[in-house]
């Protein structure tokens, strides 16, 4: 195996084989990044959290949304662990407009550092999204929240837009089920069939997205 040194710190994806909570883990080299190559000071705790969220964001934008350059994206929970990467990855791959929602007004100041054109409080996201898109709406909504937020998200989608379910923090499973049943195209994505390699992860990490 090339590209690694004995004893050096690395970050690796282990979700395909499980066992990440063990003291010793066998990992795939193509899903492992030596931290020395990032040219940044990154603690092991930060690396462990970042690689999971960054890889999820990468696969969401490229493989699920299949985002085209210039498209507009709305991300709910934009300042959270996953949301803080989704905005940056969308921007990195050429999104034309990147909007996000947050739960508190003080978090809106994080917009520029997280790759967003604008962040706004979730309670008025539909009005703000339509205002910023001149009533056109967005091409894709990325939603880990669910509940009423997910239902209202359809109001801001352009025709043939994509809503990607990334979680259900709102806890309303019935609402999610009804949305899937009544007239909507649904898709199930099986991860890691086209997982990003260490080189593609490094190209994103070079922008130091873990820094706020």
mmCIF file of C-alpha atoms in Angstrom:
data_model
loop_
_atom_site.group_PDB
_atom_site.id
_atom_site.type_symbol
_atom_site.label_atom_id
_atom_site.label_comp_id
_atom_site.label_asym_id
_atom_site.label_seq_id
_atom_site.Cartn_x
_atom_site.Cartn_y
_atom_site.Cartn_z
ATOM 1 C CA UNK A 1 0.000 0.000 0.000
ATOM 2 C CA UNK A 2 1.369 3.415 -0.974
ATOM 3 C CA UNK A 3 0.777 6.913 0.339
ATOM 4 C CA UNK A 4 0.746 6.153 4.068
ATOM 5 C CA UNK A 5 3.330 6.163 6.833
ATOM 6 C CA UNK A 6 3.392 3.941 9.895
ATOM 7 C CA UNK A 7 1.934 5.715 12.903
ATOM 8 C CA UNK A 8 0.568 8.777 11.084
ATOM 9 C CA UNK A 9 -2.934 10.108 11.930
ATOM 10 C CA UNK A 10 -5.627 9.456 9.319
ATOM 11 C CA UNK A 11 -9.363 9.855 8.885
ATOM 12 C CA UNK A 12 -11.299 6.997 7.293
ATOM 13 C CA UNK A 13 -14.801 5.969 6.350
ATOM 14 C CA UNK A 14 -15.651 2.649 7.991
ATOM 15 C CA UNK A 15 -19.416 2.577 7.458
ATOM 16 C CA UNK A 16 -19.206 0.024 4.673
ATOM 17 C CA UNK A 17 -17.698 -2.641 6.986
ATOM 18 C CA UNK A 18 -18.827 -1.173 10.349
ATOM 19 C CA UNK A 19 -16.660 -1.458 13.440
ATOM 20 C CA UNK A 20 -15.723 2.213 13.776
ATOM 21 C CA UNK A 21 -16.091 2.127 17.573
ATOM 22 C CA UNK A 22 -13.438 -0.576 17.979
ATOM 23 C CA UNK A 23 -9.966 0.160 19.343
ATOM 24 C CA UNK A 24 -8.392 -1.250 16.156
ATOM 25 C CA UNK A 25 -10.115 -1.045 12.773
ATOM 26 C CA UNK A 26 -9.289 -2.355 9.308
ATOM 27 C CA UNK A 27 -10.123 0.297 6.687
ATOM 28 C CA UNK A 28 -10.100 0.617 2.917
ATOM 29 C CA UNK A 29 -7.203 2.758 1.648
ATOM 30 C CA UNK A 30 -9.366 4.435 -1.014
ATOM 31 C CA UNK A 31 -11.596 5.791 1.776
ATOM 32 C CA UNK A 32 -8.737 6.906 4.023
ATOM 33 C CA UNK A 33 -7.085 10.336 4.102
ATOM 34 C CA UNK A 34 -3.708 11.006 5.789
ATOM 35 C CA UNK A 35 -4.190 14.224 7.749
ATOM 36 C CA UNK A 36 -0.680 15.455 6.886
ATOM 37 C CA UNK A 37 -1.772 15.911 3.275
ATOM 38 C CA UNK A 38 -4.414 18.449 4.169
ATOM 39 C CA UNK A 39 -1.882 21.147 5.099
ATOM 40 C CA UNK A 40 -4.086 22.140 8.011
ATOM 41 C CA UNK A 41 -4.169 21.669 11.763
ATOM 42 C CA UNK A 42 -7.051 19.303 12.331
ATOM 43 C CA UNK A 43 -7.658 17.420 15.558
ATOM 44 C CA UNK A 44 -8.545 13.740 15.334
ATOM 45 C CA UNK A 45 -11.968 14.456 16.851
ATOM 46 C CA UNK A 46 -12.684 17.057 14.165
ATOM 47 C CA UNK A 47 -11.450 14.734 11.429
ATOM 48 C CA UNK A 48 -13.658 11.859 12.628
ATOM 49 C CA UNK A 49 -16.762 14.052 12.554
ATOM 50 C CA UNK A 50 -15.861 15.890 9.364
ATOM 51 C CA UNK A 51 -15.180 12.938 7.072
ATOM 52 C CA UNK A 52 -18.633 11.420 7.648
ATOM 53 C CA UNK A 53 -20.535 14.660 7.096
ATOM 54 C CA UNK A 54 -18.354 15.767 4.199
ATOM 55 C CA UNK A 55 -18.705 12.446 2.407
ATOM 56 C CA UNK A 56 -22.479 12.486 2.919
ATOM 57 C CA UNK A 57 -22.627 16.028 1.527
ATOM 58 C CA UNK A 58 -20.460 15.054 -1.452
ATOM 59 C CA UNK A 59 -22.637 12.081 -2.355
ATOM 60 C CA UNK A 60 -25.849 14.038 -1.809
ATOM 61 C CA UNK A 61 -24.892 16.885 -4.142
ATOM 62 C CA UNK A 62 -23.282 14.821 -6.899
ATOM 63 C CA UNK A 63 -25.033 11.442 -6.826
ATOM 64 C CA UNK A 64 -28.494 12.157 -5.426
ATOM 65 C CA UNK A 65 -29.301 15.747 -6.404
ATOM 66 C CA UNK A 66 -27.084 15.439 -9.500
ATOM 67 C CA UNK A 67 -26.679 19.185 -9.313
ATOM 68 C CA UNK A 68 -25.871 21.092 -12.485
ATOM 69 C CA UNK A 69 -23.770 24.233 -12.522
ATOM 70 C CA UNK A 70 -25.826 27.336 -11.917
ATOM 71 C CA UNK A 71 -28.699 25.567 -10.134
ATOM 72 C CA UNK A 72 -30.167 26.902 -6.886
ATOM 73 C CA UNK A 73 -30.248 24.922 -3.643
ATOM 74 C CA UNK A 74 -32.021 25.362 -0.298
ATOM 75 C CA UNK A 75 -30.610 23.508 2.723
ATOM 76 C CA UNK A 76 -32.527 23.137 5.985
ATOM 77 C CA UNK A 77 -30.570 23.024 9.271
ATOM 78 C CA UNK A 78 -27.786 24.727 7.345
ATOM 79 C CA UNK A 79 -25.540 25.384 10.340
ATOM 80 C CA UNK A 80 -25.674 21.809 11.633
ATOM 81 C CA UNK A 81 -23.049 19.119 11.206
ATOM 82 C CA UNK A 82 -24.242 18.031 7.759
ATOM 83 C CA UNK A 83 -25.723 21.350 6.673
ATOM 84 C CA UNK A 84 -22.453 23.193 7.249
ATOM 85 C CA UNK A 85 -20.871 20.971 4.602
ATOM 86 C CA UNK A 86 -23.781 20.829 2.153
ATOM 87 C CA UNK A 87 -23.578 24.543 1.423
ATOM 88 C CA UNK A 88 -19.836 24.430 0.827
ATOM 89 C CA UNK A 89 -19.969 21.349 -1.387
ATOM 90 C CA UNK A 90 -22.805 22.834 -3.461
ATOM 91 C CA UNK A 91 -20.782 26.028 -3.863
ATOM 92 C CA UNK A 92 -17.628 24.064 -4.678
ATOM 93 C CA UNK A 93 -19.388 22.286 -7.557
ATOM 94 C CA UNK A 94 -20.908 25.385 -9.100
ATOM 95 C CA UNK A 95 -24.310 26.084 -7.537
ATOM 96 C CA UNK A 96 -25.627 29.444 -8.678
ATOM 97 C CA UNK A 97 -27.547 30.271 -5.487
ATOM 98 C CA UNK A 98 -27.103 28.538 -2.127
ATOM 99 C CA UNK A 99 -29.699 29.328 0.539
ATOM 100 C CA UNK A 100 -30.122 27.841 3.983
ATOM 101 C CA UNK A 101 -32.404 27.861 6.999
ATOM 102 C CA UNK A 102 -31.417 27.947 10.666
ATOM 103 C CA UNK A 103 -33.322 27.725 13.910
ATOM 104 C CA UNK A 104 -32.072 30.951 15.495
ATOM 105 C CA UNK A 105 -31.420 34.446 14.135
ATOM 106 C CA UNK A 106 -27.864 34.636 15.541
ATOM 107 C CA UNK A 107 -26.789 31.772 13.258
ATOM 108 C CA UNK A 108 -27.541 33.773 10.106
ATOM 109 C CA UNK A 109 -24.173 35.514 10.529
ATOM 110 C CA UNK A 110 -22.466 32.225 9.586
ATOM 111 C CA UNK A 111 -23.676 32.393 5.978
ATOM 112 C CA UNK A 112 -20.444 33.411 4.244
ATOM 113 C CA UNK A 113 -18.218 31.051 6.271
ATOM 114 C CA UNK A 114 -20.426 28.072 5.387
ATOM 115 C CA UNK A 115 -20.737 28.769 1.664
ATOM 116 C CA UNK A 116 -24.259 30.220 1.694
ATOM 117 C CA UNK A 117 -25.433 33.307 -0.136
ATOM 118 C CA UNK A 118 -27.931 33.867 2.659
ATOM 119 C CA UNK A 119 -29.222 32.153 5.765
ATOM 120 C CA UNK A 120 -32.619 32.909 7.251
ATOM 121 C CA UNK A 121 -34.718 31.733 10.176
ATOM 122 C CA UNK A 122 -36.717 28.629 9.322
ATOM 123 C CA UNK A 123 -40.093 30.006 10.440
ATOM 124 C CA UNK A 124 -40.264 32.270 7.354
ATOM 125 C CA UNK A 125 -38.182 30.273 4.892
ATOM 126 C CA UNK A 126 -40.852 29.945 2.191
ATOM 127 C CA UNK A 127 -41.396 33.700 1.945
ATOM 128 C CA UNK A 128 -37.667 34.455 2.059
ATOM 129 C CA UNK A 129 -36.808 31.797 -0.534
ATOM 130 C CA UNK A 130 -39.406 33.022 -3.004
ATOM 131 C CA UNK A 131 -38.303 36.630 -2.446
ATOM 132 C CA UNK A 132 -34.647 35.820 -3.141
ATOM 133 C CA UNK A 133 -35.487 33.750 -6.230
ATOM 134 C CA UNK A 134 -37.929 36.341 -7.605
ATOM 135 C CA UNK A 135 -40.833 33.920 -7.015
ATOM 136 C CA UNK A 136 -39.144 31.210 -9.099
ATOM 137 C CA UNK A 137 -38.172 28.869 -6.285
ATOM 138 C CA UNK A 138 -35.139 26.583 -6.125
ATOM 139 C CA UNK A 139 -34.055 23.528 -8.092
ATOM 140 C CA UNK A 140 -33.404 21.393 -5.006
ATOM 141 C CA UNK A 141 -34.276 21.313 -1.308
ATOM 142 C CA UNK A 142 -32.116 19.257 1.072
ATOM 143 C CA UNK A 143 -34.090 18.448 4.199
ATOM 144 C CA UNK A 144 -32.935 16.665 7.381
ATOM 145 C CA UNK A 145 -35.727 18.254 9.440
ATOM 146 C CA UNK A 146 -39.024 16.809 8.177
ATOM 147 C CA UNK A 147 -42.478 17.539 9.552
ATOM 148 C CA UNK A 148 -44.079 20.838 8.623
ATOM 149 C CA UNK A 149 -40.792 22.066 7.145
ATOM 150 C CA UNK A 150 -40.768 19.270 4.583
ATOM 151 C CA UNK A 151 -44.378 19.871 3.578
ATOM 152 C CA UNK A 152 -43.829 23.600 3.149
ATOM 153 C CA UNK A 153 -40.668 22.962 1.122
ATOM 154 C CA UNK A 154 -42.792 21.930 -1.850
ATOM 155 C CA UNK A 155 -43.958 25.536 -2.073
ATOM 156 C CA UNK A 156 -40.440 26.700 -2.966
ATOM 157 C CA UNK A 157 -39.515 23.985 -5.480
ATOM 158 C CA UNK A 158 -39.398 24.785 -9.171
ATOM 159 C CA UNK A 159 -41.286 22.460 -11.533
ATOM 160 C CA UNK A 160 -39.430 19.109 -11.651
ATOM 161 C CA UNK A 161 -37.360 20.210 -8.662
ATOM 162 C CA UNK A 162 -35.826 17.664 -6.276
ATOM 163 C CA UNK A 163 -36.490 17.283 -2.566
ATOM 164 C CA UNK A 164 -33.910 15.087 -0.869
ATOM 165 C CA UNK A 165 -34.801 13.576 2.514
ATOM 166 C CA UNK A 166 -31.676 13.430 4.685
ATOM 167 C CA UNK A 167 -33.355 12.741 7.996
ATOM 168 C CA UNK A 168 -36.508 13.273 9.993
ATOM 169 C CA UNK A 169 -35.527 15.329 13.029
ATOM 170 C CA UNK A 170 -39.093 16.625 13.241
ATOM 171 C CA UNK A 171 -40.215 13.088 14.016
ATOM 172 C CA UNK A 172 -43.361 13.157 11.864
ATOM 173 C CA UNK A 173 -43.107 9.782 10.125
ATOM 174 C CA UNK A 174 -46.735 9.780 8.999
ATOM 175 C CA UNK A 175 -46.284 13.047 7.128
ATOM 176 C CA UNK A 176 -43.192 11.655 5.413
ATOM 177 C CA UNK A 177 -45.084 8.482 4.437
ATOM 178 C CA UNK A 178 -48.047 10.406 3.031
ATOM 179 C CA UNK A 179 -45.744 12.597 0.948
ATOM 180 C CA UNK A 180 -44.197 9.465 -0.556
ATOM 181 C CA UNK A 181 -47.588 7.919 -1.349
ATOM 182 C CA UNK A 182 -49.496 10.783 -2.918
ATOM 183 C CA UNK A 183 -48.230 11.471 -6.399
ATOM 184 C CA UNK A 184 -44.530 12.014 -5.833
ATOM 185 C CA UNK A 185 -41.647 10.224 -7.449
ATOM 186 C CA UNK A 186 -39.431 8.686 -4.788
ATOM 187 C CA UNK A 187 -35.984 7.200 -5.084
ATOM 188 C CA UNK A 188 -33.864 5.129 -2.732
ATOM 189 C CA UNK A 189 -30.127 5.640 -2.894
ATOM 190 C CA UNK A 190 -27.659 2.951 -1.906
ATOM 191 C CA UNK A 191 -24.486 4.616 -0.729
ATOM 192 C CA UNK A 192 -20.867 3.761 -1.400
ATOM 193 C CA UNK A 193 -21.395 2.282 -4.846
ATOM 194 C CA UNK A 194 -19.638 5.372 -6.169
ATOM 195 C CA UNK A 195 -18.008 6.621 -2.984
ATOM 196 C CA UNK A 196 -15.550 9.503 -3.242
ATOM 197 C CA UNK A 197 -11.891 8.596 -3.177
ATOM 198 C CA UNK A 198 -9.261 10.017 -0.862
ATOM 199 C CA UNK A 199 -8.112 12.425 -3.584
ATOM 200 C CA UNK A 200 -11.614 13.847 -4.086
ATOM 201 C CA UNK A 201 -12.090 14.218 -0.335
ATOM 202 C CA UNK A 202 -8.734 15.996 -0.054
ATOM 203 C CA UNK A 203 -9.703 18.486 -2.768
ATOM 204 C CA UNK A 204 -12.689 19.495 -0.645
ATOM 205 C CA UNK A 205 -10.826 19.415 2.657
ATOM 206 C CA UNK A 206 -8.206 21.755 1.226
ATOM 207 C CA UNK A 207 -10.794 24.521 1.679
ATOM 208 C CA UNK A 208 -10.788 23.803 5.443
ATOM 209 C CA UNK A 209 -14.605 23.524 5.702
ATOM 210 C CA UNK A 210 -14.439 22.527 9.371
ATOM 211 C CA UNK A 211 -13.390 26.086 10.266
ATOM 212 C CA UNK A 212 -16.224 28.447 11.201
#
